[in-house]
Amino acid sequence: MDIFTTLIQTTKKLGISGYAYLRDRIARAYQLSSIADLIINAAANHAGA
């Protein structure tokens, strides 16, 4: 359960829907970037601000 909670909190901080992210991964649609890529992009944007 901790992993699910962390995933939802992380997606919320990144401004995307946790439900949409999970649905994208379970369906193997891969329309959304990986969590790792989203975190890297957010950190780069924050550092450049």
Coordinates of N, CA and C in Angstrom, one line a residue:
M1 N 0.8 -1.2 0.0 CA 0.0 0.0 0.0 C 0.9 1.3 0.0
D2 N 2.0 1.2 0.6 CA 2.9 2.4 0.7 C 3.3 2.8 -0.7
I3 N 3.6 1.8 -1.6 CA 4.0 2.1 -3.0 C 2.9 2.9 -3.7
F4 N 1.7 2.4 -3.6 CA 0.6 3.1 -4.2 C 0.4 4.5 -3.7
T5 N 0.5 4.7 -2.4 CA 0.4 6.0 -1.8 C 1.5 6.9 -2.3
T6 N 2.7 6.5 -2.4 CA 3.8 7.2 -2.9 C 3.6 7.6 -4.3
L7 N 3.2 6.7 -5.1 CA 2.9 6.9 -6.5 C 1.9 8.0 -6.7
I8 N 0.8 8.0 -6.0 CA -0.3 8.9 -6.1 C 0.2 10.3 -5.6
Q9 N 1.0 10.4 -4.5 CA 1.5 11.6 -4.1 C 2.5 12.2 -5.1
T10 N 3.3 11.4 -5.7 CA 4.3 11.9 -6.6 C 3.6 12.4 -7.9
T11 N 2.7 11.7 -8.4 CA 2.0 12.2 -9.6 C 1.2 13.5 -9.3
K12 N 0.7 13.6 -8.1 CA 0.0 14.8 -7.7 C 0.9 16.0 -7.7
K13 N 2.1 15.8 -7.1 CA 3.1 16.9 -7.1 C 3.6 17.3 -8.5
L14 N 3.6 16.3 -9.4 CA 4.0 16.5 -10.8 C 2.9 17.1 -11.7
G15 N 1.7 17.2 -11.1 CA 0.5 17.8 -11.8 C -0.2 16.9 -12.8
I16 N 0.0 15.6 -12.6 CA -0.8 14.7 -13.4 C -1.7 13.8 -12.5
S17 N -2.6 13.2 -13.1 CA -3.6 12.3 -12.4 C -2.9 10.9 -12.1
G18 N -2.9 10.5 -10.9 CA -2.4 9.2 -10.5 C -3.2 8.1 -11.2
Y19 N -4.5 8.3 -11.2 CA -5.4 7.3 -11.9 C -5.0 7.2 -13.4
A20 N -4.9 8.3 -14.0 CA -4.5 8.3 -15.5 C -3.2 7.6 -15.7
Y21 N -2.2 7.9 -14.8 CA -0.9 7.3 -15.0 C -1.0 5.8 -14.8
L22 N -1.7 5.3 -13.7 CA -1.8 3.9 -13.5 C -2.6 3.2 -14.7
R23 N -3.6 3.9 -15.2 CA -4.4 3.3 -16.3 C -3.5 3.2 -17.5
D24 N -2.7 4.2 -17.8 CA -1.8 4.2 -18.9 C -0.8 3.1 -18.8
R25 N -0.2 2.8 -17.6 CA 0.8 1.8 -17.5 C 0.1 0.4 -17.5
I26 N -1.0 0.2 -16.9 CA -1.7 -1.1 -16.9 C -2.1 -1.5 -18.3
A27 N -2.6 -0.5 -19.1 CA -3.1 -0.7 -20.4 C -1.9 -0.8 -21.4
R28 N -0.7 -0.5 -20.9 CA 0.5 -0.5 -21.7 C 0.4 0.4 -22.9
A29 N -0.3 1.5 -22.7 CA -0.5 2.5 -23.8 C 0.8 3.4 -23.8
Y30 N 1.4 3.7 -22.7 CA 2.7 4.5 -22.6 C 2.6 5.8 -23.3
Q31 N 1.4 6.4 -23.2 CA 1.2 7.8 -23.7 C 1.8 8.8 -22.8
L32 N 1.9 8.5 -21.5 CA 2.5 9.4 -20.5 C 3.9 9.0 -20.3
S33 N 4.8 10.0 -20.0 CA 6.2 9.7 -19.8 C 6.3 8.9 -18.5
S34 N 7.5 8.3 -18.3 CA 7.7 7.5 -17.1 C 7.8 8.5 -15.9
I35 N 7.6 8.0 -14.7 CA 7.7 8.9 -13.5 C 9.1 9.4 -13.4
A36 N 10.1 8.6 -13.7 CA 11.5 9.1 -13.7 C 11.7 10.2 -14.6
D37 N 11.3 10.1 -15.8 CA 11.4 11.2 -16.8 C 10.7 12.5 -16.3
L38 N 9.5 12.3 -15.8 CA 8.7 13.5 -15.3 C 9.4 14.2 -14.1
I39 N 10.1 13.4 -13.2 CA 10.8 14.0 -12.1 C 12.0 14.7 -12.6
I40 N 12.8 14.1 -13.6 CA 13.9 14.8 -14.1 C 13.6 16.1 -14.8
N41 N 12.5 16.1 -15.6 CA 12.0 17.3 -16.3 C 11.6 18.4 -15.3
A42 N 10.9 18.0 -14.2 CA 10.4 18.9 -13.2 C 11.7 19.5 -12.5
A43 N 12.7 18.7 -12.2 CA 13.9 19.2 -11.5 C 14.6 20.1 -12.4
A44 N 14.7 19.8 -13.7 CA 15.4 20.7 -14.6 C 14.7 22.0 -14.8
N45 N 13.4 22.0 -14.8 CA 12.6 23.2 -14.9 C 12.7 24.1 -13.7
H46 N 12.7 23.4 -12.5 CA 12.9 24.1 -11.2 C 14.2 24.7 -11.1
A47 N 15.3 24.0 -11.5 CA 16.7 24.5 -11.4 C 16.9 25.7 -12.4
G48 N 16.2 25.7 -13.5 CA 16.3 26.7 -14.5 C 15.5 27.9 -14.3
A49 N 14.6 27.9 -13.3 CA 13.7 29.0 -13.0 C 14.3 30.1 -12.3

